[in-house]
Amino acid sequence: MKIIIKNRFAGIIGLTSCLLSACGSDFLDPNPLSFYAPENVLINEAGLQAVLDKGLTSLRVEFCTDQAPFLTNIKYSDIAVDGTTDKATPWQDLNNQMLPDGTNNDLAYTKIGWYWDNTYINIKDCNTVINRINEATFTSEESKNKLLGSAYFLRAYRYYMKTLQYGDVPFVLEEPSEPKVDYYTTTKESIWPKMIKDLEFAAKHVPEANQTNGGQVTKAACKHLLAKYYLLEGRFDDAIRITTEVIDGGIHKLCTERFGSDKNLAEKDVVWDMFRIENKSLSDNTEDLLLTIDRYGMEGNTTGVIAMRNAVPHYGLTGAIKTPNGANGVSDAARNEIGLVEKYGRGISRIRPTYYAQKGVWTINGEEDFSDYRHRTDNENWITMEMLVYNNPALKRSGNDWYGKNLQLYNEQGVILCNDTIRCWYSWPHYKVWYPDPDRVQPQGGPGDFYIFRLAETYLLRAEAYTWKSEWQKAADDINTVRKRANARYMYTASDIQAQQIGAVLDERARELYYEEPRKVELTRIAVTFAKTGIPCYNGKTYSMDRLTEDNFWYDRVVEVSDFYNKGVRTPYGNYFTCSPFHIFWPIPSYAINTNTGGIINQNKGYPGTEKNIPPLVYDGE
């Protein structure tokens, strides 16, 4: 029996051990008495805007850092895995490693714990704005509603991520006033309608994007996120309506013409232009719905985006790649005569794309499409390992004939020349992850703005809604709009969509949104929609909410598409890539449960500690 509750939560301190112990969090740096004193900053628009801005900076940390937290959503999906194979510590063998008391917020492991801790810190900031807003002074009702809507958006974004990562979680709607350790878990299904209501308000009152509000919440971003919630709830007509408002609104359009800093480089294309860091916030870029701003010298920017370190293979690992005659072939040292690292950046494979992401989605009707700008190799938008050359200076000194020649994976006898193909040999989208790096001689990824939402995804969300409704031609039209901009060779037909169904949408999302979307979250959202609606899947199965952790689309998709999970693949340190259906939701960290001494936070099914669970609360407030 589930308990029905009204909103009665106050505060979030105590929800994580980070908020109770000396963990070095920014949240602990300010004096709480000063921060929350109404006679100080929280009395007017500027003061509350500063609190919201603090919450918005979390997006920069989420997407623009070494081992960026959003990568964890990519690793535990169908498009990539953790490529760190030089140690046994990363969570790759989920059946044995993904545990509530594991090291879950560390550069060498995973950032699952970052989402638990920082989500509630961000929610705290939003709740402070929301709960103080009627006491503060504003220049107009319009500016008040804009700020309120922006706070609603960010809170809804965080609960969207959190509930699709962890499932049922404590639901906090009030600002903190004192430490609190008596939280109870609330059903995710009862959280979502409240977030929809808040986003509907935000979509009415947050203004459109303009050149003065870069990095702030936009009306289109509110509608975009609202569409995801509508899809989650099976409200497909509402998702079509709200995405159409964005697509036909006249403010945002797909970028189809060359623009920006490199527009005169004839060998490049519009996809390249879209991802130059100096072009993302230009007025000519009509596609971005929400950016996180990351600029050189900006306060708090200490690392840069680090995209190459995260996404590029560790091709320069000493001895990893041999020449066909057995010499060490490749170096990522700076200032080599043949400078690979200056051209491609230094990677260590925080994420390693699956075969599906590298080749599978680009091969249609048996032909790999290199005319697609997103997979184009002739202008180096997309890089394959065979495009690199043997550059180890020792080869030249010894007179080795392979110096300067293109890499090969096998010699003439069929012997493999790379001793770690997981970490050191795969292809990648150079156009997306190349960020100039002024501070490192081995570039890893300097500062640069990062897309959170783009209009291309809005088209794919509408295509998804049409797919759920079996409106195959309309779904094909939206997917093809994105494909035409990319110069893709093949255009989908209604019959294609009918045959592949949600698989066609996921394929295009993989092509368009690799290293952008939190793929695990989106797969989980789709898994929930299958379970809530009972709509048959292309795999012939139907799913239900009461067995979501035992039988779900997230698991079936990962096992179907990934060439790693549950395929017997093993790293040099002995880790197998494994997963189970219950990994659709991550474990609630043990510290969050154990420090909550006055209440019960439930553990997700499949993990140790579920024997202490009680029926979750059901939110039934306004």
XYZ file of C-alpha atoms in Angstrom:
622
model
C 0.000 0.000 0.000
C 1.413 3.370 -1.008
C 1.052 6.468 1.133
C -0.440 9.631 -0.353
C 1.300 12.819 0.731
C 0.949 16.521 0.233
C 4.048 18.658 -0.128
C 5.634 18.769 3.305
C 9.360 18.543 2.659
C 11.641 21.266 3.966
C 15.268 21.352 2.972
C 17.720 18.984 1.445
C 20.633 19.135 3.851
C 21.301 15.613 5.051
C 20.113 13.966 1.846
C 23.690 13.115 0.929
C 26.797 12.640 2.984
C 28.337 15.445 0.941
C 25.950 17.805 2.672
C 26.782 16.427 6.105
C 30.544 15.955 5.990
C 33.620 17.851 4.893
C 33.537 16.789 1.248
C 34.838 19.982 -0.308
C 31.553 20.892 -1.989
C 30.963 24.489 -3.038
C 27.753 24.249 -1.064
C 29.769 24.227 2.150
C 31.904 27.221 1.249
C 29.425 30.062 1.935
C 28.282 30.823 5.471
C 24.781 29.305 5.553
C 23.471 31.973 7.934
C 24.651 34.712 5.595
C 23.438 32.910 2.475
C 19.917 32.347 3.678
C 19.417 35.596 5.600
C 16.575 37.459 3.832
C 17.997 40.809 4.856
C 20.994 40.162 2.611
C 20.709 39.176 -1.074
C 17.483 37.208 -1.350
C 15.217 40.228 -1.365
C 15.189 41.293 -5.007
C 15.450 40.104 -8.569
C 19.242 40.425 -8.716
C 19.761 38.353 -5.595
C 17.491 35.530 -6.718
C 18.957 35.625 -10.221
C 22.388 35.063 -8.670
C 21.070 31.948 -6.921
C 19.593 30.653 -10.180
C 22.835 31.389 -12.023
C 24.657 29.278 -9.457
C 22.310 26.424 -10.314
C 22.800 26.941 -14.044
C 26.579 26.649 -13.688
C 26.001 23.011 -12.764
C 25.346 22.362 -16.453
C 28.891 23.452 -17.240
C 30.277 21.010 -14.686
C 27.985 18.273 -15.969
C 29.112 18.562 -19.590
C 32.442 20.390 -19.624
C 34.974 18.652 -17.375
C 37.331 15.702 -17.258
C 35.248 12.537 -16.898
C 32.244 14.840 -17.346
C 29.294 13.404 -15.393
C 27.086 13.187 -18.489
C 29.529 10.622 -19.895
C 28.254 8.161 -17.298
C 24.930 8.256 -19.143
C 26.744 7.417 -22.377
C 28.754 4.527 -20.918
C 25.730 2.678 -19.607
C 23.879 2.611 -22.899
C 23.958 1.121 -26.369
C 26.416 3.617 -27.908
C 29.514 3.376 -25.690
C 31.243 1.809 -22.707
C 33.941 2.900 -20.282
C 37.151 2.574 -22.293
C 39.550 2.843 -19.374
C 41.284 -0.524 -19.438
C 44.521 0.231 -17.556
C 42.961 -0.585 -14.208
C 40.304 -2.862 -12.756
C 38.509 -0.021 -10.992
C 36.063 1.471 -13.539
C 32.490 0.224 -13.389
C 32.439 -2.019 -16.462
C 31.336 -5.298 -14.903
C 28.078 -3.839 -13.619
C 26.894 -7.147 -12.176
C 29.804 -7.149 -9.735
C 30.948 -3.526 -9.547
C 27.849 -1.323 -9.571
C 27.122 -1.378 -5.842
C 25.574 1.143 -3.434
C 28.805 1.452 -1.442
C 31.119 1.553 -4.466
C 33.359 4.479 -5.326
C 30.805 6.330 -7.395
C 32.112 9.879 -7.808
C 35.693 9.623 -8.954
C 37.626 10.327 -12.151
C 38.894 6.743 -12.231
C 35.532 5.103 -11.617
C 32.227 6.721 -12.511
C 30.187 9.855 -11.796
C 26.965 8.214 -10.682
C 27.417 9.783 -7.272
C 27.829 13.235 -8.790
C 24.259 13.082 -10.003
C 22.919 12.063 -6.612
C 24.756 14.783 -4.710
C 24.699 17.671 -7.148
C 21.165 17.189 -8.323
C 19.915 17.941 -4.837
C 22.284 20.884 -4.508
C 20.833 22.295 -7.748
C 17.297 21.586 -6.580
C 18.113 23.445 -3.378
C 19.061 26.524 -5.411
C 15.853 26.303 -7.442
C 13.719 25.858 -4.324
C 15.343 28.912 -2.766
C 14.314 31.029 -5.768
C 10.814 29.546 -5.950
C 10.065 29.878 -2.260
C 11.506 33.399 -1.916
C 10.037 34.855 -5.064
C 6.852 36.303 -3.542
C 8.851 38.089 -0.856
C 11.320 39.730 -3.256
C 10.918 42.945 -5.208
C 10.797 42.953 -9.000
C 10.613 45.630 -11.660
C 7.569 43.917 -13.173
C 5.360 40.861 -12.918
C 6.856 39.758 -16.222
C 10.395 39.665 -14.828
C 9.163 37.826 -11.737
C 7.449 35.137 -13.813
C 10.501 34.826 -16.057
C 12.718 34.042 -13.092
C 10.153 31.721 -11.543
C 9.731 29.864 -14.823
C 13.500 29.523 -15.214
C 13.779 28.025 -11.726
C 10.901 25.655 -12.526
C 12.749 24.589 -15.677
C 16.031 23.822 -13.954
C 14.301 21.915 -11.161
C 12.280 19.922 -13.699
C 15.468 19.195 -15.651
C 17.121 17.846 -12.518
C 14.148 15.678 -11.555
C 13.953 14.435 -15.145
C 17.539 13.263 -14.949
C 17.298 11.978 -11.398
C 14.126 9.919 -11.744
C 15.362 8.338 -14.972
C 18.695 7.523 -13.384
C 17.560 6.410 -9.917
C 13.819 5.822 -10.235
C 11.894 6.637 -7.046
C 13.670 9.333 -5.017
C 12.949 11.771 -2.190
C 10.920 14.662 -3.585
C 12.009 18.032 -2.207
C 10.094 21.214 -3.044
C 10.994 23.543 -0.177
C 14.165 25.534 0.464
C 16.431 24.339 3.260
C 16.168 25.978 6.643
C 17.980 23.502 8.861
C 19.662 20.099 8.601
C 17.138 17.350 7.929
C 17.636 13.585 8.077
C 14.101 12.224 7.812
C 13.496 11.853 4.100
C 11.284 9.245 2.462
C 11.245 7.992 -1.100
C 8.505 9.255 -3.422
C 7.302 7.497 -6.578
C 8.714 8.836 -9.809
C 5.267 8.538 -11.404
C 3.835 11.062 -8.942
C 6.740 13.483 -9.423
C 6.357 13.795 -13.186
C 2.893 15.452 -13.285
C 4.103 18.197 -10.932
C 7.114 18.834 -13.151
C 4.836 19.011 -16.197
C 2.650 21.592 -14.503
C 5.704 23.689 -13.616
C 7.099 23.448 -17.145
C 3.773 24.493 -18.644
C 4.019 27.669 -16.553
C 7.641 28.134 -17.607
C 6.814 27.703 -21.292
C 4.365 30.614 -21.034
C 6.586 33.035 -19.134
C 10.247 32.405 -19.984
C 11.236 34.584 -22.968
C 12.575 33.488 -26.317
C 16.314 33.244 -26.882
C 18.145 36.417 -27.865
C 21.692 37.713 -27.984
C 21.560 39.033 -24.422
C 20.442 35.896 -22.581
C 23.112 33.389 -23.590
C 23.353 30.605 -21.039
C 19.958 31.471 -19.562
C 16.826 29.365 -19.840
C 14.802 29.956 -23.020
C 11.168 29.406 -23.916
C 12.159 26.810 -26.510
C 14.207 24.905 -23.939
C 11.177 24.781 -21.637
C 9.014 23.395 -24.430
C 11.712 20.941 -25.470
C 11.973 19.492 -21.959
C 8.199 19.523 -21.625
C 7.983 17.378 -24.766
C 10.204 14.777 -23.115
C 7.926 14.683 -20.080
C 4.872 14.364 -22.332
C 6.509 11.426 -24.121
C 7.350 9.898 -20.761
C 3.685 10.091 -19.791
C 2.405 8.785 -23.130
C 0.878 12.172 -24.042
C 1.957 11.959 -27.659
C -0.398 14.571 -29.092
C 0.827 17.079 -26.519
C 4.426 16.240 -27.428
C 3.640 16.846 -31.102
C 1.909 20.132 -30.294
C 4.719 21.519 -28.122
C 7.552 20.466 -30.440
C 5.680 21.931 -33.397
C 5.497 25.244 -31.544
C 9.286 25.243 -31.336
C 9.863 24.041 -34.891
C 7.349 26.433 -36.491
C 7.828 29.297 -34.056
C 10.044 31.339 -36.338
C 12.832 31.771 -33.774
C 14.780 28.561 -34.292
C 15.701 26.876 -37.560
C 18.095 24.116 -38.493
C 21.413 25.534 -39.640
C 21.649 24.635 -43.313
C 23.994 27.335 -44.671
C 27.661 27.876 -43.915
C 28.347 30.413 -41.167
C 30.858 31.600 -38.638
C 34.615 31.485 -38.302
C 35.400 28.729 -40.829
C 32.669 29.375 -43.377
C 35.233 30.137 -46.099
C 37.005 26.793 -45.674
C 35.715 25.081 -48.780
C 36.567 21.597 -47.579
C 34.348 21.939 -44.508
C 30.549 22.029 -44.169
C 27.716 23.332 -42.023
C 28.018 20.517 -39.492
C 31.623 21.529 -38.864
C 30.509 25.160 -38.501
C 27.862 24.295 -35.931
C 30.410 22.858 -33.537
C 33.097 25.536 -33.641
C 33.178 26.941 -30.133
C 33.041 30.532 -31.380
C 29.955 29.785 -33.489
C 27.648 28.197 -30.935
C 26.281 31.466 -29.554
C 26.349 33.482 -32.786
C 23.115 35.039 -34.016
C 23.630 33.078 -37.250
C 23.297 29.894 -35.230
C 19.534 29.536 -35.107
C 19.599 25.966 -33.858
C 20.677 26.154 -30.226
C 17.858 26.094 -27.685
C 20.014 25.996 -24.563
C 23.760 26.381 -24.093
C 26.048 26.177 -21.131
C 28.594 28.951 -21.439
C 32.231 27.992 -20.970
C 34.738 30.703 -21.850
C 38.430 31.224 -21.303
C 39.070 33.101 -18.062
C 35.505 32.681 -16.826
C 35.210 32.424 -13.065
C 35.161 28.804 -12.002
C 36.555 27.520 -15.300
C 39.619 25.601 -14.219
C 39.744 22.657 -16.619
C 38.113 23.419 -19.963
C 35.789 21.026 -21.746
C 38.367 18.190 -21.901
C 36.394 16.637 -24.753
C 39.371 15.071 -26.537
C 40.703 13.488 -23.340
C 37.251 12.022 -22.731
C 36.345 10.839 -26.220
C 39.490 10.240 -28.295
C 41.312 6.871 -28.227
C 44.591 6.601 -26.340
C 46.442 6.079 -29.612
C 49.725 7.330 -28.143
C 49.920 4.790 -25.339
C 53.500 3.529 -25.494
C 53.724 0.212 -27.280
C 49.979 -0.105 -27.827
C 50.112 0.208 -31.621
C 52.870 -1.576 -33.517
C 54.112 -1.197 -37.057
C 53.716 -4.272 -39.288
C 57.390 -5.019 -38.631
C 56.933 -4.916 -34.859
C 58.198 -1.478 -33.780
C 56.398 0.938 -31.468
C 54.461 2.976 -33.974
C 52.683 5.969 -32.485
C 53.448 8.824 -30.115
C 51.153 11.514 -28.692
C 54.053 13.620 -27.436
C 53.940 17.303 -28.288
C 56.053 18.805 -31.066
C 56.785 15.586 -32.914
C 57.779 16.105 -36.531
C 54.449 14.497 -37.420
C 52.225 16.035 -34.783
C 49.200 13.804 -34.249
C 48.401 15.217 -30.819
C 48.275 18.805 -32.064
C 45.871 17.734 -34.795
C 43.564 15.370 -32.924
C 44.179 15.967 -29.231
C 45.303 13.597 -26.523
C 42.664 11.087 -25.499
C 42.527 8.430 -22.815
C 39.176 6.905 -23.841
C 36.920 7.821 -20.940
C 34.195 6.619 -23.303
C 34.642 4.049 -26.039
C 31.989 3.916 -28.789
C 30.427 0.603 -29.705
C 30.584 -0.839 -33.202
C 26.986 0.279 -33.549
C 27.939 3.928 -32.965
C 31.052 3.754 -35.139
C 29.746 1.833 -38.137
C 26.374 0.207 -37.574
C 24.225 3.329 -37.719
C 26.147 4.654 -40.699
C 25.629 1.515 -42.765
C 22.280 1.392 -44.521
C 21.426 -1.204 -47.144
C 24.942 -2.596 -46.778
C 26.771 0.648 -47.595
C 28.608 2.884 -45.115
C 27.639 6.495 -45.786
C 30.716 8.735 -45.838
C 28.832 11.475 -47.679
C 26.945 12.231 -44.469
C 28.670 15.310 -43.034
C 28.560 13.736 -39.570
C 30.509 10.703 -40.801
C 32.589 12.413 -43.453
C 36.237 11.358 -43.549
C 37.520 13.187 -46.629
C 37.493 16.487 -44.702
C 38.277 14.903 -41.307
C 34.938 15.576 -39.672
C 35.109 11.911 -38.722
C 38.407 10.194 -37.972
C 39.253 6.526 -38.371
C 42.449 5.047 -36.977
C 43.607 4.189 -40.492
C 43.748 7.945 -41.208
C 46.505 8.360 -38.592
C 50.119 7.645 -39.480
C 53.075 6.056 -37.712
C 54.829 9.049 -36.187
C 57.108 7.689 -33.456
C 60.376 9.662 -33.896
C 62.336 6.481 -33.136
C 61.055 5.017 -36.414
C 62.688 7.795 -38.398
C 65.906 7.578 -36.437
C 66.127 3.850 -37.104
C 65.215 4.165 -40.763
C 61.980 2.177 -40.394
C 60.082 2.301 -43.694
C 56.734 2.558 -41.916
C 57.429 6.046 -40.604
C 54.791 8.426 -41.999
C 52.608 5.651 -43.433
C 49.003 5.034 -42.437
C 48.196 2.786 -39.511
C 47.133 -0.804 -40.074
C 45.253 -2.993 -37.642
C 46.660 -6.260 -39.042
C 49.902 -7.258 -40.725
C 50.106 -9.474 -43.794
C 49.969 -12.594 -41.648
C 46.733 -11.430 -40.040
C 48.359 -10.668 -36.688
C 46.672 -7.807 -34.851
C 48.960 -4.813 -34.331
C 47.118 -3.137 -31.462
C 47.327 -4.771 -28.043
C 44.304 -2.934 -26.627
C 41.632 -2.275 -29.230
C 39.136 -1.242 -26.542
C 41.118 1.780 -25.431
C 43.412 2.517 -28.340
C 41.589 1.735 -31.601
C 38.249 3.189 -32.695
C 36.847 5.995 -34.817
C 35.313 9.206 -33.490
C 33.509 12.465 -34.483
C 36.395 14.932 -34.585
C 34.058 17.793 -35.495
C 32.288 17.459 -32.143
C 35.097 16.909 -29.696
C 37.849 19.172 -31.065
C 38.135 22.167 -28.734
C 41.225 24.395 -29.108
C 43.320 24.162 -25.964
C 45.559 27.203 -25.418
C 47.020 25.992 -22.114
C 48.268 22.506 -22.959
C 50.972 21.432 -25.405
C 49.092 18.135 -25.604
C 45.572 19.465 -26.298
C 42.814 17.793 -24.298
C 40.002 20.301 -24.786
C 40.005 23.945 -23.794
C 37.076 26.183 -22.878
C 34.062 26.362 -25.157
C 30.275 26.573 -25.055
C 28.366 23.288 -25.062
C 24.915 22.480 -26.456
C 22.375 21.201 -23.946
C 19.363 21.238 -26.317
C 19.361 21.720 -30.104
C 16.529 21.985 -32.594
C 17.663 18.818 -34.370
C 16.687 16.883 -31.262
C 13.309 18.648 -31.214
C 12.638 17.210 -34.678
C 13.623 13.770 -33.415
C 11.354 14.111 -30.379
C 8.444 14.894 -32.690
C 9.443 11.982 -34.924
C 9.343 9.781 -31.847
C 5.854 10.986 -30.938
C 4.656 10.248 -34.467
C 6.253 6.802 -34.224
C 4.394 6.004 -31.005
C 1.183 6.992 -32.825
C 2.065 4.828 -35.873
C 2.113 7.889 -38.124
C 5.019 6.494 -40.083
C 5.333 9.031 -42.896
C 5.304 12.012 -40.547
C 8.002 10.371 -38.452
C 10.058 9.709 -41.587
C 9.667 13.323 -42.688
C 11.069 14.659 -39.409
C 13.989 12.244 -39.380
C 14.711 13.048 -43.010
C 14.755 16.784 -42.262
C 17.708 16.162 -39.977
C 19.303 13.790 -42.488
C 18.963 16.204 -45.392
C 20.826 18.875 -43.466
C 23.591 16.330 -42.884
C 23.740 15.408 -46.594
C 22.872 11.799 -45.794
C 22.601 9.559 -48.823
C 19.518 7.548 -47.827
C 16.128 8.982 -46.849
C 13.722 6.955 -44.734
C 10.376 5.815 -46.090
C 7.207 5.234 -44.121
C 7.807 1.501 -44.562
C 11.262 1.847 -42.993
C 9.824 3.496 -39.903
C 7.027 0.957 -39.652
C 9.575 -1.860 -39.776
C 12.135 -0.341 -37.401
C 9.786 1.789 -35.279
C 11.543 3.362 -32.281
C 14.799 1.805 -33.485
C 14.877 4.221 -36.426
C 14.540 7.191 -34.069
C 17.259 5.854 -31.796
C 19.553 5.296 -34.769
C 19.194 8.910 -35.871
C 19.673 10.140 -32.320
C 22.932 8.159 -32.230
C 24.107 9.801 -35.440
C 23.083 13.329 -34.546
C 23.542 13.493 -30.776
C 26.605 11.388 -29.946
C 28.591 13.160 -27.234
C 25.598 15.419 -26.577
C 22.626 13.441 -25.292
C 22.579 11.582 -21.948
C 21.806 8.363 -23.814
C 21.076 6.182 -20.785
C 18.438 8.641 -19.569
C 16.748 8.771 -22.970
C 16.731 4.975 -23.302
C 15.203 4.725 -19.835
C 12.549 7.288 -20.753
C 11.610 5.216 -23.787
C 11.636 2.058 -21.668
C 9.174 3.705 -19.268
C 6.915 4.744 -22.151
C 6.839 1.180 -23.433
C 5.990 -0.054 -19.934
C 3.337 2.590 -19.187
C 1.528 2.253 -22.510
C 1.950 -1.446 -23.291
C 2.721 -0.551 -26.914
C 4.472 -3.530 -28.566
C 8.182 -3.053 -29.264
C 9.875 -3.799 -32.582
C 11.484 -6.778 -30.821
C 8.047 -8.352 -30.430
C 7.848 -7.802 -26.669
C 5.530 -5.794 -24.477
C 6.586 -4.375 -21.121
C 4.885 -3.380 -17.874
C 5.684 -0.999 -15.016
C 5.274 -3.650 -12.334
C 8.215 -5.615 -13.797
C 10.303 -2.672 -14.956
C 13.469 -3.691 -13.111
C 13.173 -7.297 -14.288
C 12.218 -6.898 -17.943
C 12.675 -3.602 -19.768
C 13.580 -2.016 -23.069
C 16.746 -0.335 -21.739
C 18.330 -3.717 -21.066
C 17.037 -5.357 -24.230
C 18.335 -2.488 -26.367
C 21.784 -2.467 -24.758
C 22.211 -6.231 -25.112
C 20.859 -6.164 -28.668
C 23.066 -3.335 -29.955
C 26.223 -3.182 -27.853
C 29.101 -5.450 -28.813
C 30.412 -5.296 -25.223
C 27.806 -5.931 -22.550
C 27.151 -9.614 -21.891
C 29.206 -10.609 -24.943
C 32.178 -12.044 -23.044
C 34.379 -9.017 -23.731
C 37.193 -8.718 -21.200
C 39.699 -5.939 -20.463
C 43.417 -6.611 -19.901
C 42.810 -6.249 -16.158
C 40.126 -8.916 -16.143
C 36.947 -6.865 -16.140
C 34.076 -8.293 -18.147
C 31.433 -5.942 -19.513
C 28.199 -7.166 -17.926
C 24.813 -5.725 -17.036
C 21.385 -6.908 -15.886
C 17.828 -5.589 -16.312
C 17.798 -3.973 -12.851
C 20.637 -1.662 -13.936
C 17.997 0.401 -15.670
C 18.200 2.321 -12.378
C 21.439 3.101 -10.608
C 21.982 2.181 -6.958
C 21.099 4.772 -4.336
C 24.434 5.553 -2.627
C 24.737 3.830 0.742
C 25.820 7.037 2.437
C 22.556 8.738 1.465
C 20.540 5.919 3.019
C 22.685 5.447 6.116
C 22.891 9.119 7.105
C 19.128 9.573 6.724
C 18.602 8.313 10.271
C 15.102 9.688 10.779
C 13.500 8.351 7.608
C 13.720 5.666 4.934
C 15.240 6.149 1.493
C 14.549 2.981 -0.480
C 17.232 1.080 -2.354
C 16.489 0.059 -5.933
C 15.619 -3.560 -6.638
C 18.588 -5.754 -7.473
C 21.021 -4.039 -5.118
C 21.923 -4.900 -1.513
C 19.758 -3.160 1.067
C 16.277 -3.570 -0.381
C 15.171 -5.513 2.699
C 14.815 -2.169 4.488
C 12.487 -0.690 1.860
C 8.972 0.485 2.702
C 6.131 1.513 0.364
C 7.124 4.808 -1.257
C 5.195 8.018 -0.784
C 2.943 9.343 -3.532
C 3.039 13.079 -4.104
C -0.453 14.500 -4.494
C 0.185 18.235 -4.080
C -0.211 21.202 -6.341
